[in-house]
Coordinates of C-alpha atoms and ligand atoms in Angstrom, one line a residue:
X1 CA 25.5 34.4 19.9
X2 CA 22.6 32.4 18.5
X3 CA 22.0 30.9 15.6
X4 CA 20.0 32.7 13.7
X5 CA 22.3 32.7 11.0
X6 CA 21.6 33.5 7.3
X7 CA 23.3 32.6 4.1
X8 CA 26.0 35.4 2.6
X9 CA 24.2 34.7 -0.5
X10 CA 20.7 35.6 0.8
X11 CA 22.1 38.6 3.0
X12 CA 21.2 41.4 0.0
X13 CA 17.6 40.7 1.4
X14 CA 18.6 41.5 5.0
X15 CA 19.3 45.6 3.9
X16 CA 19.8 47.2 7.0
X17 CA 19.2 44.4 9.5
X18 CA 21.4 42.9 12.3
X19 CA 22.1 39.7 11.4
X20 CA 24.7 36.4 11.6
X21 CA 26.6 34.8 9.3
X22 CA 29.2 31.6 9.8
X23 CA 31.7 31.0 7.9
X24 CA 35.2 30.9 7.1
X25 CA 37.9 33.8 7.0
X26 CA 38.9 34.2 3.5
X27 CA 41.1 37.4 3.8
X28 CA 41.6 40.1 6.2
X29 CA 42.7 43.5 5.4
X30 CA 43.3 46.5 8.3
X31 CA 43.8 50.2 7.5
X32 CA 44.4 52.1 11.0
X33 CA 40.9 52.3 13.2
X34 CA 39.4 49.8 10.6
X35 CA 39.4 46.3 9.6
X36 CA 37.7 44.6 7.2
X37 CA 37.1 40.5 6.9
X38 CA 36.3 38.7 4.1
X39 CA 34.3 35.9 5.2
X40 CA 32.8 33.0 3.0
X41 CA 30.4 30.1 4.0
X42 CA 29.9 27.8 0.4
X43 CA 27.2 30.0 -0.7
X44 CA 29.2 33.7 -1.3
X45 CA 31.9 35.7 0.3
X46 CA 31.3 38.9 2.2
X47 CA 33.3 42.1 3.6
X48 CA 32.7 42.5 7.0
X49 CA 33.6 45.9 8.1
X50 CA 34.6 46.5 11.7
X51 CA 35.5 49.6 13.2
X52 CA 37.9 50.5 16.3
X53 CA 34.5 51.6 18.4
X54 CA 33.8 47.9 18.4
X55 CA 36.4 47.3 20.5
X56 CA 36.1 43.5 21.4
X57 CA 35.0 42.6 17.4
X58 CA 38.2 44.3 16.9
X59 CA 40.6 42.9 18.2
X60 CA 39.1 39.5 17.6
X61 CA 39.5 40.6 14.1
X62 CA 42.9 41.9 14.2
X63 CA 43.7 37.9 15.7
X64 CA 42.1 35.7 13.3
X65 CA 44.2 33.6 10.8
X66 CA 43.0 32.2 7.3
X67 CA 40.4 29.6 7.8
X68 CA 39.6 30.2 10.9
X69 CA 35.7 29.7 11.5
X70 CA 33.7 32.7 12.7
X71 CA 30.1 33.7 13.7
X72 CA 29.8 37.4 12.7
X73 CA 27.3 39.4 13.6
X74 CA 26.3 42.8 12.0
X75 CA 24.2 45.0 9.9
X76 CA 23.1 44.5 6.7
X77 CA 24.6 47.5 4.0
X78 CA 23.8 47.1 0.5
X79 CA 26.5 47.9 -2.1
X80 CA 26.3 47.8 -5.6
X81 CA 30.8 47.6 -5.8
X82 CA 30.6 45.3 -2.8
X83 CA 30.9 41.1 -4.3
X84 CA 27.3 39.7 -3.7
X85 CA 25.8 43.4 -3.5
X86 CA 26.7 43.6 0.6
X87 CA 28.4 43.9 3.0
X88 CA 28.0 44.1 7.0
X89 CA 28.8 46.7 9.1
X90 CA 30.0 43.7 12.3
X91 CA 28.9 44.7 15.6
X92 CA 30.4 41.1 17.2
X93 CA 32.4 38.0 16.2
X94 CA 32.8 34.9 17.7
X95 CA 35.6 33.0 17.0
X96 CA 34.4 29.5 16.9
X97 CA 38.6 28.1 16.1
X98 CA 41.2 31.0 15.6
X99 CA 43.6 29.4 13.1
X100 CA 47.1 30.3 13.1
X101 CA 48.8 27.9 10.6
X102 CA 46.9 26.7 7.4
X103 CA 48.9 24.9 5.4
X104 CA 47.3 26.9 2.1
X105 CA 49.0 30.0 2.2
X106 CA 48.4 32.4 -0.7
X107 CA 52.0 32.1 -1.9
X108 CA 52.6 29.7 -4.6
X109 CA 52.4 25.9 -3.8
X110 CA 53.5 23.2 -6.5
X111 CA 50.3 20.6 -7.5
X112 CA 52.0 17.7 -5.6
X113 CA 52.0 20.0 -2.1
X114 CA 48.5 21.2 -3.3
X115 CA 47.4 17.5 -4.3
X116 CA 48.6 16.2 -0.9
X117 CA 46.5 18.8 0.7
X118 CA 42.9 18.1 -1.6
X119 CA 41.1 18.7 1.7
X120 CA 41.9 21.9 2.3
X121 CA 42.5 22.8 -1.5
X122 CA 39.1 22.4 -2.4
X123 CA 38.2 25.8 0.0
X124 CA 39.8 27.8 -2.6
X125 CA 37.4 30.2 -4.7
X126 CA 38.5 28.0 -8.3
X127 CA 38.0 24.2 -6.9
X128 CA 34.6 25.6 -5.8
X129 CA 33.7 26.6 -8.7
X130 CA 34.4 23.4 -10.6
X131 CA 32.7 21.4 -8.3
X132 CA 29.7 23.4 -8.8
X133 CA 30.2 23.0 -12.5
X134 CA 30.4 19.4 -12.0
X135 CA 27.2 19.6 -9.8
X136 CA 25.6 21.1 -12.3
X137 CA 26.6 18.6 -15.4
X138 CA 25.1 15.9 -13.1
X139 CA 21.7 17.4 -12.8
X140 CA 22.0 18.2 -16.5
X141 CA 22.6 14.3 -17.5
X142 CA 20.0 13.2 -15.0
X143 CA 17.3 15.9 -16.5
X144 CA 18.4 15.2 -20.3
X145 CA 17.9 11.7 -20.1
X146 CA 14.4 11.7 -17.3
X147 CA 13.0 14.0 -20.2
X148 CA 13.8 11.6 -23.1
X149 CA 11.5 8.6 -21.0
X150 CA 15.1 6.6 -19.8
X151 CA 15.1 4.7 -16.8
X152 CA 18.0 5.0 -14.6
X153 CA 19.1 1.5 -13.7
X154 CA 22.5 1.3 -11.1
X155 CA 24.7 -1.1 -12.6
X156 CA 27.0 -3.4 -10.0
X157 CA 30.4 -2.2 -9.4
X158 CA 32.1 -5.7 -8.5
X159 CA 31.7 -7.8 -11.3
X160 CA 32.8 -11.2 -12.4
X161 CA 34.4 -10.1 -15.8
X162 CA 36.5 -7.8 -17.8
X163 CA 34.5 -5.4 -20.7
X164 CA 36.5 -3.3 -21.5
X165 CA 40.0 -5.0 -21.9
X166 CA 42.1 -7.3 -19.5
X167 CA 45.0 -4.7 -19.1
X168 CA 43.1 -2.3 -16.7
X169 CA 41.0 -4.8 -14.4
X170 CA 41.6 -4.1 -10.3
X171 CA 41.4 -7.1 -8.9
X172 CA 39.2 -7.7 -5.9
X173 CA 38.9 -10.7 -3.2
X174 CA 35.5 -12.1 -3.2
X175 CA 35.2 -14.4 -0.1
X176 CA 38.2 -16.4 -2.2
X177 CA 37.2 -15.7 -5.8
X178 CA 39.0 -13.0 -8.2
X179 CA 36.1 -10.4 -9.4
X180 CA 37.1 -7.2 -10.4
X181 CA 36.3 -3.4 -10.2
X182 CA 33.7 -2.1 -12.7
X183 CA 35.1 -0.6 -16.2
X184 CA 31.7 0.1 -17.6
X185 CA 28.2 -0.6 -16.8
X186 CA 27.4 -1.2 -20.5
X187 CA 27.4 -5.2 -20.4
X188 CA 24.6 -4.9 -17.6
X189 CA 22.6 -2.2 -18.8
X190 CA 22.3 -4.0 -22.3
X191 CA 20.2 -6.5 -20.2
X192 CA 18.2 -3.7 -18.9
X193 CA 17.3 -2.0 -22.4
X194 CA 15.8 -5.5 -23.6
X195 CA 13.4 -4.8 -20.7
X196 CA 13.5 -1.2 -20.5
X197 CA 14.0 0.2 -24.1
X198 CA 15.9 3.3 -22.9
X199 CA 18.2 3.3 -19.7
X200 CA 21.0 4.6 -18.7
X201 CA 23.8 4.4 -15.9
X202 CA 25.8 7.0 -14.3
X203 CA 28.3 5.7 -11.4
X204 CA 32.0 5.5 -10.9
X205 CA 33.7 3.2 -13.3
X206 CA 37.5 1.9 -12.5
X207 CA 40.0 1.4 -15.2
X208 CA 44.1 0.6 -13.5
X209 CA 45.4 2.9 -16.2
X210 CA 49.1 2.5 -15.8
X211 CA 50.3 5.5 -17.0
X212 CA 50.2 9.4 -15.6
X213 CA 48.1 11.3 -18.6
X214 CA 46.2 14.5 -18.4
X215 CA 43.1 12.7 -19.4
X216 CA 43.1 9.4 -17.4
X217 CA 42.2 8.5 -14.0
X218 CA 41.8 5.4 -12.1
X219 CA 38.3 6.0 -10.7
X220 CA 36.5 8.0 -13.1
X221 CA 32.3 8.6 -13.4
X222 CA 30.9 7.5 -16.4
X223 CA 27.2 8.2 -17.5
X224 CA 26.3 5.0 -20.2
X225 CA 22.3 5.3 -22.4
X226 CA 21.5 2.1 -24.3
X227 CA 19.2 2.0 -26.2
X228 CA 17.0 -0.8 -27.9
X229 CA 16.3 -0.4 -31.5
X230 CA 19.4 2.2 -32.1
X231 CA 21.5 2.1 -34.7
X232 CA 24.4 4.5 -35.3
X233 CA 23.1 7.3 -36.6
X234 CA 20.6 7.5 -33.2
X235 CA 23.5 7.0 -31.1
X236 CA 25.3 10.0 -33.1
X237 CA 22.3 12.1 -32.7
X238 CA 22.2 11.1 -28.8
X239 CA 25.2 12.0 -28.1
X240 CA 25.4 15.2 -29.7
X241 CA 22.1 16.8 -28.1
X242 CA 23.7 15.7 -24.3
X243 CA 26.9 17.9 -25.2
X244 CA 25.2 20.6 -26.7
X245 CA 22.4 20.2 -23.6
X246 CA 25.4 20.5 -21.0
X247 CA 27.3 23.3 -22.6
X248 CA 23.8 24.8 -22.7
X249 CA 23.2 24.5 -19.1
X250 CA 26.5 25.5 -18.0
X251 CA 26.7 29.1 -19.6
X252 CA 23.3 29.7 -18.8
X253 CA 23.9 29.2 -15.1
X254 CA 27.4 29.2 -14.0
X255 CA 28.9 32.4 -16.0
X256 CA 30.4 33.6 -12.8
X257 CA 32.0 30.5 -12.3
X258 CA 33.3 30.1 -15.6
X259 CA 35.1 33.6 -15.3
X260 CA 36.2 32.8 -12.4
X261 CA 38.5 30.1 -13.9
X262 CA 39.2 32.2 -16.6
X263 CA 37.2 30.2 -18.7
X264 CA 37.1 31.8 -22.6
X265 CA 33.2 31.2 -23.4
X266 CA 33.7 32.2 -26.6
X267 CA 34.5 28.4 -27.7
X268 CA 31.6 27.1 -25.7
X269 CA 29.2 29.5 -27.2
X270 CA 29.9 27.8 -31.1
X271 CA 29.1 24.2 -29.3
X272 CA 25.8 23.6 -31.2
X273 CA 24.4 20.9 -33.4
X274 CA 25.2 19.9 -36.0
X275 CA 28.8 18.4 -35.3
X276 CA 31.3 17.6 -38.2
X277 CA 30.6 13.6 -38.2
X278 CA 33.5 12.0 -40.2
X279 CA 35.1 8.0 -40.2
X280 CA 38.1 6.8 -38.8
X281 CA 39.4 6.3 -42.5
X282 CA 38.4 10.1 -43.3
X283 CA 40.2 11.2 -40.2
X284 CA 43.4 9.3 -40.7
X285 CA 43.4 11.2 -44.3
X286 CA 42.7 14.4 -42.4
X287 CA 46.2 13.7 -39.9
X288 CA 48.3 12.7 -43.4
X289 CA 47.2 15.6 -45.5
X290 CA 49.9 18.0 -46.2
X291 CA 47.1 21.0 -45.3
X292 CA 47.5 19.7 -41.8
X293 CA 51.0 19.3 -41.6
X294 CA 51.3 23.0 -42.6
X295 CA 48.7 24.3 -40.2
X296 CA 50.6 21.9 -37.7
X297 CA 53.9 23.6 -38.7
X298 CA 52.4 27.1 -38.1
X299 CA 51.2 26.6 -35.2
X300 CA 54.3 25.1 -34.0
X301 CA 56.0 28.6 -34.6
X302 CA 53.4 30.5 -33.3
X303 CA 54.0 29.0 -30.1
X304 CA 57.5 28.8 -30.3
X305 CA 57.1 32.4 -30.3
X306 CA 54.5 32.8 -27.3
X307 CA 56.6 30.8 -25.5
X308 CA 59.5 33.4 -25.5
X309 CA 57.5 36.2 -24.8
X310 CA 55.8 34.4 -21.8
X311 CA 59.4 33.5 -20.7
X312 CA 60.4 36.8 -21.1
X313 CA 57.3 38.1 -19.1
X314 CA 57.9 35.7 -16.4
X315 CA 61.5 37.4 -16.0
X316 CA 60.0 40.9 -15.7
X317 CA 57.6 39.4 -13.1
X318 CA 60.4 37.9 -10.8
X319 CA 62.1 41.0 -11.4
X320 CA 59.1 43.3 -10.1
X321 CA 58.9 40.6 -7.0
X322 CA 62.4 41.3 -5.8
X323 CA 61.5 44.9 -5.7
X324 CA 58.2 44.7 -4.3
X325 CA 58.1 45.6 -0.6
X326 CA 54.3 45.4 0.5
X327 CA 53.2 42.5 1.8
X328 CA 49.8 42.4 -0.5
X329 CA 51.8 42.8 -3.7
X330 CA 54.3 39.9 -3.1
X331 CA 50.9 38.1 -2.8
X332 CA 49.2 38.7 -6.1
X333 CA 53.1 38.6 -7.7
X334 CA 53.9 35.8 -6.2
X335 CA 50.1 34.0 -7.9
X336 CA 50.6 35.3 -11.0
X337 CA 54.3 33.8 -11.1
X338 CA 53.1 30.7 -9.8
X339 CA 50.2 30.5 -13.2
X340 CA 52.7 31.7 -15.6
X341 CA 55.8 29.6 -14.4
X342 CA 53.5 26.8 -14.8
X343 CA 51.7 27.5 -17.9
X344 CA 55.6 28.1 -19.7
X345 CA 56.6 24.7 -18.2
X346 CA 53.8 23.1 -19.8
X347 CA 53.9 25.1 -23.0
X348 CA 57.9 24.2 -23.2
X349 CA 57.0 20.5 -22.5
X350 CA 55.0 20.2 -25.0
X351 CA 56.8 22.3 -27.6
X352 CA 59.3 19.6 -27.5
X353 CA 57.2 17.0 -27.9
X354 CA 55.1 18.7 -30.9
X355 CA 57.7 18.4 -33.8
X356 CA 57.4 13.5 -33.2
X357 CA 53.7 14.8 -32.7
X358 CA 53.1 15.8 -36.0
X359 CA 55.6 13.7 -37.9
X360 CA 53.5 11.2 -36.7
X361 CA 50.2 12.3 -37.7
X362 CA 51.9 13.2 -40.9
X363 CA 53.0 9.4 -41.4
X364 CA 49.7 7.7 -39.6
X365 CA 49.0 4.6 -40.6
X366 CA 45.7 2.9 -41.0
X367 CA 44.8 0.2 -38.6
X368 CA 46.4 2.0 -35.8
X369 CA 44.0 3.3 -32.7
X370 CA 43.8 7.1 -31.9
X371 CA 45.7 8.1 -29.3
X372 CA 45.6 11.2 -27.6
X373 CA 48.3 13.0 -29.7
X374 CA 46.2 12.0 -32.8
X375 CA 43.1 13.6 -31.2
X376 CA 44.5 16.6 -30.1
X377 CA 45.7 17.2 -33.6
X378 CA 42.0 16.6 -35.1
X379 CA 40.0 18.5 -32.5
X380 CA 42.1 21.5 -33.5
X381 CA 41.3 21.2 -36.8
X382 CA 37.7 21.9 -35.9
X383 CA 35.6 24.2 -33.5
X384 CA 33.0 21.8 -32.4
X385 CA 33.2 18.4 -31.3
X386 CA 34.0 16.3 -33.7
X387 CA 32.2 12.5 -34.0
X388 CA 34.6 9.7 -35.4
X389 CA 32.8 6.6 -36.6
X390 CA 33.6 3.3 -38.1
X391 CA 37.0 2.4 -36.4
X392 CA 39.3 -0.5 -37.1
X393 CA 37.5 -3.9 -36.0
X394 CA 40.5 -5.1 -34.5
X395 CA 41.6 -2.3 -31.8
X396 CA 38.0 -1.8 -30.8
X397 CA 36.1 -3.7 -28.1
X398 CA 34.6 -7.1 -28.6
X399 CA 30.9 -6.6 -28.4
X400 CA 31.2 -4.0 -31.2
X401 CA 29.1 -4.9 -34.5
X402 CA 30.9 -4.9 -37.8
X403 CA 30.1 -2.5 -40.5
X404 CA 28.2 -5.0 -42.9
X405 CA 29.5 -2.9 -45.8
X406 CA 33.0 -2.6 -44.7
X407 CA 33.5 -5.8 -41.9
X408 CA 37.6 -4.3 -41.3
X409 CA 35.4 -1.6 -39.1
X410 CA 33.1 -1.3 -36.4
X411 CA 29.6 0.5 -36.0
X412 CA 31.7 2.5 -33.5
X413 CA 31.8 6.5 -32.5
X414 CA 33.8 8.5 -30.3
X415 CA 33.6 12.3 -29.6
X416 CA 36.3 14.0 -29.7
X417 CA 36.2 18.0 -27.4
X418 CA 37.6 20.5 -29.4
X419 CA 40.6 22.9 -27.9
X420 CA 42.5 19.8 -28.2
X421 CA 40.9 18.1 -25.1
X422 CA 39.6 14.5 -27.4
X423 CA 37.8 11.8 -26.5
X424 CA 35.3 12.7 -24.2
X425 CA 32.3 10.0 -25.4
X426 CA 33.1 6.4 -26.7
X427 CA 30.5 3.9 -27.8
X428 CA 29.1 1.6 -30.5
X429 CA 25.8 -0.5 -31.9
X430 CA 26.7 -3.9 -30.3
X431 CA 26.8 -7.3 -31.8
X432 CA 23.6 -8.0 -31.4
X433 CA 24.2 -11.8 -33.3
X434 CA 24.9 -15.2 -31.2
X435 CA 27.4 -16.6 -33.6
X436 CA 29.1 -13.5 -34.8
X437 CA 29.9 -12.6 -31.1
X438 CA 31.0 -15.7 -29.6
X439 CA 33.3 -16.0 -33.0
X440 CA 34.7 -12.7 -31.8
X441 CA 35.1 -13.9 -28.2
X442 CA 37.0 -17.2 -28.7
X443 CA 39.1 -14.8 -31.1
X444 CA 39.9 -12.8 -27.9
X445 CA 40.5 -15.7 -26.1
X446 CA 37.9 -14.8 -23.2
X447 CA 36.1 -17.6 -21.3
X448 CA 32.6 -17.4 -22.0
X449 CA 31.2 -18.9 -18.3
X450 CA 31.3 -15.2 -16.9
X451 CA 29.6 -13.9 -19.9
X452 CA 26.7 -16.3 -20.6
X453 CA 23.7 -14.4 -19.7
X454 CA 25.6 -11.8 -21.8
X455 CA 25.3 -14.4 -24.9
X456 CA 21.6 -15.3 -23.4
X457 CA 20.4 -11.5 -24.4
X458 CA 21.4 -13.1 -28.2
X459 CA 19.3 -15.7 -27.3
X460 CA 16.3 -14.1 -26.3
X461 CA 14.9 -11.7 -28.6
X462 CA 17.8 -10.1 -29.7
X463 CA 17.7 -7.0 -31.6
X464 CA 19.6 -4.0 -32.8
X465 CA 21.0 -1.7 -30.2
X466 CA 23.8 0.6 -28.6
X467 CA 24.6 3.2 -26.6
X468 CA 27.9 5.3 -25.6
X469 CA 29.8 6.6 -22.3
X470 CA 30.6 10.2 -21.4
X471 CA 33.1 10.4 -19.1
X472 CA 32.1 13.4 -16.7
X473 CA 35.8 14.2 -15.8
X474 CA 37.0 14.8 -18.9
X475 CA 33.8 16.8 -19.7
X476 CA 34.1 18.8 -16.5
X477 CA 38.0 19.6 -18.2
X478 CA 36.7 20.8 -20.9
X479 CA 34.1 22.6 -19.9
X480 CA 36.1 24.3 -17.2
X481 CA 39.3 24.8 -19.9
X482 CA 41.0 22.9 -17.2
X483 CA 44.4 21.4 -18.4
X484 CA 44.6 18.1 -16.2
X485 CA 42.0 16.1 -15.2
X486 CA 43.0 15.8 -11.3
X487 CA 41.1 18.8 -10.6
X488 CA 37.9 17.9 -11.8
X489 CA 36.3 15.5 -9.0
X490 CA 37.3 16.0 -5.2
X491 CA 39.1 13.5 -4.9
X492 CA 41.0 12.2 -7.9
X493 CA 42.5 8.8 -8.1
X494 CA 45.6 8.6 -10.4
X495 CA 48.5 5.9 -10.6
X496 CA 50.6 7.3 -7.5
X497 CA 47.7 9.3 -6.0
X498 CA 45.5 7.6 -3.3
X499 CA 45.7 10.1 -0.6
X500 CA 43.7 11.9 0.6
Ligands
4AD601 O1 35.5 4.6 -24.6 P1 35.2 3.9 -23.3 O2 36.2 3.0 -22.7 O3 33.8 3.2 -23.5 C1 33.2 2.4 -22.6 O4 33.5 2.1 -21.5 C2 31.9 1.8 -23.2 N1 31.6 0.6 -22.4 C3 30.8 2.9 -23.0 C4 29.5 2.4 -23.6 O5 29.5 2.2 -24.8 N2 28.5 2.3 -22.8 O6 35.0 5.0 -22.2 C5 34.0 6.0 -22.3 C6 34.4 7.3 -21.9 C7 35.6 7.9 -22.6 O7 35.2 8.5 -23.8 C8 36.1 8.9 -21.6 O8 35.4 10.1 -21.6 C9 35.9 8.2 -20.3 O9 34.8 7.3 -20.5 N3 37.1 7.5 -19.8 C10 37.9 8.0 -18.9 N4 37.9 9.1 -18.2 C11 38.9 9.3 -17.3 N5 39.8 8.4 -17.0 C12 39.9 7.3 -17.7 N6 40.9 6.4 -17.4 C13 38.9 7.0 -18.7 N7 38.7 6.0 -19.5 C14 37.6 6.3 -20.2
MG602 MG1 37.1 4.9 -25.8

């Protein structure tokens, strides 16, 4: 068979032409004299309907496991119930590999068998879809920021110093010399907006986060604009046209994908400028106020009570298993059991967890950094993302600039997803004074010989400036309504995770 092959997503355009496709199988169903195949190749999935008459295509078809990789070849048939529009009526198949025994069977599998298998996980029609998600947040950033006049500038990823805090630095041999793993680009690109005005950096940052979160990874891909001249408020503004931008992009183009994860648009459809833009000091009041903790309270309930009915469903479910006799129903049984098992785990684990949760929102005290608890709590107090400025001087970063009217807090802001999923975008103006900031640095105890050309930008026609991160992971999670953040690059890094 040659290789004049075409795309299953280009095939409606081949209507009643013999043509090839290659791909993978997806799913095979037989009904007496007829089989059909369901054959993906990355760009759609197609039935492929062969009949008994074909008598080599057919048993070839009646062999072939999950994943194996055929060439099909048939005739075009458009269908308006068929997925994609068409289907093809096979008049031959070669098998390139007939696969008897993938790992990825359409039973249920835990996340750590799944996790252990990435490589072949990513095949499946969801982890598809979130990588083209992804895909497309990348070519939103990059068109966001080309059409706002900023230079990309790639900033180096072994580097001499820490920026973002001592306790997550991976160390790295350099012919003899300790350098370490990029946490941020930010110290670099400040350099570059002093020549530049507007850049911006998008690579993979590295942060040895020692703990197992649903928002942290180890290797994560961060996109950083700095800008010269901005102050706050321009950084506030920035930020909030690149969310709305992305949300933008993604339900205009990638509905189908969003459905197919189940996504709920309806939340994505209210993310539009302008965003509630509160302080730290305002949000701290917001966690202490006894409106919260009575919201809080409700919801508790609420789920309390979801949480028995989804037990109770998952009962029937089992229940309706043990009965079930055809192969195809213990399938789609044993999926929905394996979602709803999970989703009550996680529900329960958190249900227990809720009640320290909002005691201690309810007895926050100033000074203290969000942590995720904290911005779960906020984000669900509001239906768009939320920016928090002005944060306590002392828990923030040391190239943050003081508040001249308040000097207890930075010129900071974070954005904080709704739907509970929190910081997503962290950033400040930076001290942009020689003194101020090597005050701060002997303060932090941190030798100054890796940072002097740092101080040197001080030096050298300093002037007022800033810029933020977006972490594309945790904006993929979002986006997506993903719960954990391993599933949003191909191949996550976590604390225990290197492999594959
Ligand atoms: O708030 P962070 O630490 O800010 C910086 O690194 C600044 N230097 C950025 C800047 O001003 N140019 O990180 C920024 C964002 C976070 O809001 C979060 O979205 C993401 O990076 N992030 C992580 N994502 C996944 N796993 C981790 N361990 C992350 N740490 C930060
Ligand atoms: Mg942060």
């Amino acid at each position: 068979m040659n290789d004049d092959a075409v795309l299953i997503r280009e095939l409606k355009a081949h209507d009643g032409r013999e043509v090839s496709i290659r791909g993978w199988l997806h799913g095979r169903r037989a009904s007496g004299k007829i089989a059909f195949l369901l054959v993906r190749d990355g760009t759609g999935t197609v039935q492929c309907v062969v009949e008994a008459a074909h008598g080599e295509a057919f048993r070839a078809a009646a062999e072939i496991g999950h994943e194996s990789s055929p060439r099909v070849r048939g005739t075009v048939r458009l269908d308006e119930r068929a997925q994609g529009g068409a289907e093809l009526a096979v008049t031959g198949i070669e098998v390139v590999q007939n696969v008897a025994d993938y790992p990825i069977a359409r039973k249920e599998h835990g996340v750590d068998f799944l996790m252990t298998h990435r490589h072949l996980w990513l095949r499946s029609p969801r982890q598809c879809a979130i990588l083209r998600i992804r895909d497309a947040l990348i070519r939103s950033i990059q068109a966001f920021f080309a059409e706002r006049g900023f230079v990309r500038i790639d900033t180096p990823i072994l580097s001499p110093g820490a920026a973002e805090g001592a306790g997550t630095l991976f160390p790295v041999d350099y012919f003899g010399e300790k350098v370490f793993l990029a946490q941020t680009g930010q110290l670099y690109l400040e350099a570059a907006a002093m020549a530049l005005g507007r850049v911006y950096c998008f690579g993979p940052t590295f942060r040895a986060e020692k703990s197992k979160t649903r928002r942290h990874l180890t290797e994560f891909w961060m996109v950083e604009p700095e800008v010269a001249w901005a102050e706050l408020p321009d950084l506030m503004d920035l930020a909030e046209g690149l969310i709305c931008r992305l949300v933008a992009d993604v339900l205009a183009g990638h509905r189908a994908d969003l459905a197919l994860l189940d996504r709920d648009v309806a939340p994505l459809e209210k993310i539009v400028a302008p965003f509630p833009r509160i302080t730290y000091s305002e949000a701290v009041e917001q966690l202490r106020s006894p409106a919260t903790h009575e919201r809080l309270q409700a919801g508790l309930e609420a789920d309390r009570r979801r949480l028995v009915e989804d037990q109770a469903r998952l009962a029937d479910l089992e229940a309706q298993l043990a009965a079930a006799k055809k192969g195809w129903q213990q399938e789609k049984l044993g999926r929905e059991i394996a979602v709803l098992r999970e989703s009550v785990r996680d529900l329960g684990q958190d249900l227990e967890n809720r009640p320290a949760h909002i005691e201690g929102a309810r007895t926050f005290a100033w000074g203290h950094d969000l942590g995720g608890d904290e911005e779960t709590i906020l984000t669900r107090l509001h239906d768009r993302p939320i920016l928090v400025s002005r944060y306590p001087r002392d828990v923030k970063a040391f190239y943050m600039k003081p508040d001249p009217a308040d000097p207890r807090v930075v010129l900071n802001l974070d954005v904080l997803a709704p739907e509970g999923y929190g910081e997503i975008v962290g950033g400040s103006q930076r001290e942009d004074r020689l003194d101020a900031l090597q005050a701060r640095m002997r303060e932090e105890n941190m030798d100054p010989a890796p940072y002097e050309w740092y101080l040197d930008l001080r030096r050298h026609g300093t002037v007022p400036h800033g810029g933020f991160g977006l972490g594309l992971e945790r904006t993929v999670a979002w986006i997506c309504g993903l719960r954990h953040i391993r599933e949003t690059i191909p191949f996550p890094r976590l604390m225990g995770r290197i492999y594959p």
